[in-house]
C-alpha positions as a printed Julia matrix, in Angstrom:
210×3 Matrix{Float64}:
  -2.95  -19.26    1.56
  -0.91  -16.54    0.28
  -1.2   -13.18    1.55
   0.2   -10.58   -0.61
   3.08   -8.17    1.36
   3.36   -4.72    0.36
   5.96   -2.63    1.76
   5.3     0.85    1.4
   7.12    4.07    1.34
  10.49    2.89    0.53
  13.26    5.29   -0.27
  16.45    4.01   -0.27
  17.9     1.3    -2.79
  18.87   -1.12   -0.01
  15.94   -0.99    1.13
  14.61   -1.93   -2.0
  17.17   -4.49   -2.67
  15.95   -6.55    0.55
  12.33   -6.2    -0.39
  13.26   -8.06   -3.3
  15.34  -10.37   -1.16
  12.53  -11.05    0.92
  10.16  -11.72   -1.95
   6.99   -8.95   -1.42
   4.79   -8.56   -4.38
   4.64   -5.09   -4.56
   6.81   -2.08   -3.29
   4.67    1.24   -3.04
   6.52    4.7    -3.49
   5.16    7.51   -2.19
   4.55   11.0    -4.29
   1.91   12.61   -1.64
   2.6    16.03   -1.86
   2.63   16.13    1.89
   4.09   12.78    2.89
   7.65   12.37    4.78
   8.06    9.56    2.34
   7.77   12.08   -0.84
   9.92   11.09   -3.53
  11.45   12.68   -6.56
  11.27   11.24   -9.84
  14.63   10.94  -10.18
  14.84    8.9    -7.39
  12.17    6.98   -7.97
  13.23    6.24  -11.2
  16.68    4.96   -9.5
  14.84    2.67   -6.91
  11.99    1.4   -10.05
  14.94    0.25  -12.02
  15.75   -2.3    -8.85
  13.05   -4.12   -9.22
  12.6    -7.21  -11.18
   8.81   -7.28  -13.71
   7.41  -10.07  -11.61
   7.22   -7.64   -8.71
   4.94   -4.76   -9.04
   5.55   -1.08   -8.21
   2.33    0.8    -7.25
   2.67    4.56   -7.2
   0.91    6.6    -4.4
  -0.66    9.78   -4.87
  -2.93   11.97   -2.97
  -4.96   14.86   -4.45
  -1.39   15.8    -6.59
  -2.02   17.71   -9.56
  -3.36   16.13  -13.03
  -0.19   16.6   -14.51
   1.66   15.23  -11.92
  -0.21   11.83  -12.18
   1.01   11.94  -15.94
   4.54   12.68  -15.44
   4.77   10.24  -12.26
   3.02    7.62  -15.22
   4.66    8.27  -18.08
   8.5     8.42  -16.12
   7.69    6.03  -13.52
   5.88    2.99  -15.81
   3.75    1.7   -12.4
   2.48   -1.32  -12.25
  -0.61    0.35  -10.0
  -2.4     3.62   -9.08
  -2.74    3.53   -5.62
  -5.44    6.95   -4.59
  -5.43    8.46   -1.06
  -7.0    11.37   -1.32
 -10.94   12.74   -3.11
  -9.57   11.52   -6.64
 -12.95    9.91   -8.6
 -13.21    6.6   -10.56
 -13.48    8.99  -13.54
  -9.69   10.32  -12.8
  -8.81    7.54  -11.5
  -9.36    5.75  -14.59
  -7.83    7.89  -17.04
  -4.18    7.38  -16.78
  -4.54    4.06  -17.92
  -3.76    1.9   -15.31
  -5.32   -0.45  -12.94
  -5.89    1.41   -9.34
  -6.29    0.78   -5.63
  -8.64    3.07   -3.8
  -7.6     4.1    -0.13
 -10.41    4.08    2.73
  -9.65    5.82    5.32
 -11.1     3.95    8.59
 -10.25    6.36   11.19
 -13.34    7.92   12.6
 -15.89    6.03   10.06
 -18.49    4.33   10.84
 -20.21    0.98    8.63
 -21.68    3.76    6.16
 -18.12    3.87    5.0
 -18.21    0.42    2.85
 -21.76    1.77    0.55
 -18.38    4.43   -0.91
 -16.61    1.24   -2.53
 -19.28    1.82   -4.95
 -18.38    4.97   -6.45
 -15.21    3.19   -7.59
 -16.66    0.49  -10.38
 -13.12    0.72  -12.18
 -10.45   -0.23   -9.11
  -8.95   -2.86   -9.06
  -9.13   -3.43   -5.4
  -9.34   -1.59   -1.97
  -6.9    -0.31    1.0
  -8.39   -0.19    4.26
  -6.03    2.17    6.48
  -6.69    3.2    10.02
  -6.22    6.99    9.3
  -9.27    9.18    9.0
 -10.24   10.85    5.99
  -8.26   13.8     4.56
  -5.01   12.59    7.03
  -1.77   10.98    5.21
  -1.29    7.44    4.7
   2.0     5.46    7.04
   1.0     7.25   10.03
   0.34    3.93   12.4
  -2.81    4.3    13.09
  -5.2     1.2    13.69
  -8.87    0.5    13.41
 -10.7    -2.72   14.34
 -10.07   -5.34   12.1
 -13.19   -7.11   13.21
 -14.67   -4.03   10.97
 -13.39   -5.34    8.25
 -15.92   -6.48    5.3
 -16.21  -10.56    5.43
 -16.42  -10.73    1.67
 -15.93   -8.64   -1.0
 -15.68   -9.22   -5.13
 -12.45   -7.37   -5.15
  -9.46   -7.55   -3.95
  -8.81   -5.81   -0.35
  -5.44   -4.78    1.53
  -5.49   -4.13    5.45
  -2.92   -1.22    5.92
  -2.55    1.05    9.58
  -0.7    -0.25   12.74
   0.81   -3.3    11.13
   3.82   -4.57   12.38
   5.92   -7.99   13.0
   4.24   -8.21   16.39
   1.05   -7.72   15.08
   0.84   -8.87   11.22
  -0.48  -12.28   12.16
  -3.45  -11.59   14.42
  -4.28   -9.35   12.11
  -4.45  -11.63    9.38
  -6.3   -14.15   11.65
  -8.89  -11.48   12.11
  -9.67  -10.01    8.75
  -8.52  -12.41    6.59
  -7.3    -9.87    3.82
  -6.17  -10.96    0.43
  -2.99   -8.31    1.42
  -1.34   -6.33    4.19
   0.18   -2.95    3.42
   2.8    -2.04    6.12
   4.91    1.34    5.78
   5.67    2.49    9.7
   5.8    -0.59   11.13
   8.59   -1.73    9.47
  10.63    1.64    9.99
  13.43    3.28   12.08
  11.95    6.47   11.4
  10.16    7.61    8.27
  11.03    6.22    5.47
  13.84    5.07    6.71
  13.48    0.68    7.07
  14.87   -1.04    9.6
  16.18   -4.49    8.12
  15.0    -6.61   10.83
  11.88   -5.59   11.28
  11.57   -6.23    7.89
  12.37   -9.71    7.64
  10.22  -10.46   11.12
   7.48   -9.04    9.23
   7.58  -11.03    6.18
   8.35  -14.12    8.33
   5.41  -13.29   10.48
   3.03  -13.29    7.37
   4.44  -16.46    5.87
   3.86  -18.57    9.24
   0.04  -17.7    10.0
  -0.59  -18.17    6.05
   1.24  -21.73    6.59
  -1.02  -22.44    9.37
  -3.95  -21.83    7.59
């Protein structure tokens, strides 16, 4: 097995510099217009140029503007779309890259997984524990029993994650990836090196053990 690690949220370039280190396959940064983990595109530009092509950079956004998608696309050069908030497949689409879709778990009930429909052109799918409307990286959990058993895209478990908790939740959903942001932090978007490294250590040894 390999699960795909995505470390969300990053800010800083050391940060950065030990994702890389550490060998995640994709580093999200944040440009929620409400998020603590907000960038600039100057400094996003700073931290993109840290990382290598064979990692990809996904670029969150939540309801932004139109023409902030484009600038954050045509400045940034993301690897991935990454929607949080009521965007459609239609806008979703049209920037011309692939895209996750969010799905917010918080508060939801099965009825949730007949929306993954509405979304023919992503790529793949983010299950968080927030509910719907609420930002991304806040902690929150949901039962990972809930979890779909099978799906013909790819899906990422996100909300609650940490190095305590990465591998029984991997045992239990069985994701293709895990998206941690908080659990991995010494306050927002501020990551704390160790937890870090326990985190990517603590996905390597359940997918090792099958």
């Amino acid at each position: 097995m390999h699960t795909r690690i995505k470390f969300c949220g990053l800010t800083r370039a050391e940060d950065v510099r030990l994702a890389m280190e550490l060998g995640v396959d994709y580093v999200g940064l944040v440009f929620a217009p409400h998020s603590p983990r907000r960038l600039l595109l100057g400094q996003a530009r700073m931290l993109r140029e840290l990382v290598p092509e064979e990692i990809a950079v996904v670029a969150l956004v939540m309801d932004n503007p139109r023409s902030d998608i484009e600038h954050v696309v045509e400045s940034l050069q993301p690897d991935l779309l990454q929607f949080h908030g009521s965007e459609d497949d239609t806008l979703a689409t049209s920037f011309g890259r692939p895209y996750w879709k969010a799905i917010a778990m918080g508060g939801q009930d099965e009825s949730v997984f007949a929306s993954l429909s509405d979304y023919p052109g992503a790529h793949g799918f983010l299950f968080d524990g927030h509910a719907a409307g609420e930002q991304g990286g806040s902690g929150q959990r949901f039962d990972w029993r809930r979890m779909p058993t099978s799906a013909d895209k790819p899906f990422l478990l996100a909300g609650g994650l940490s190095p305590e908790n990465v591998g029984l939740a991997l045992r239990t959903a069985r994701p293709w990836g895990v998206d941690v942001s908080s659990g991995i932090e010494s306050a927002p978007g501020i990551k704390d090196a160790e937890k870090m490294r326990r985190f990517v250590d603590a996905v390597r040894e359940t997918d090792a053990r099958g």
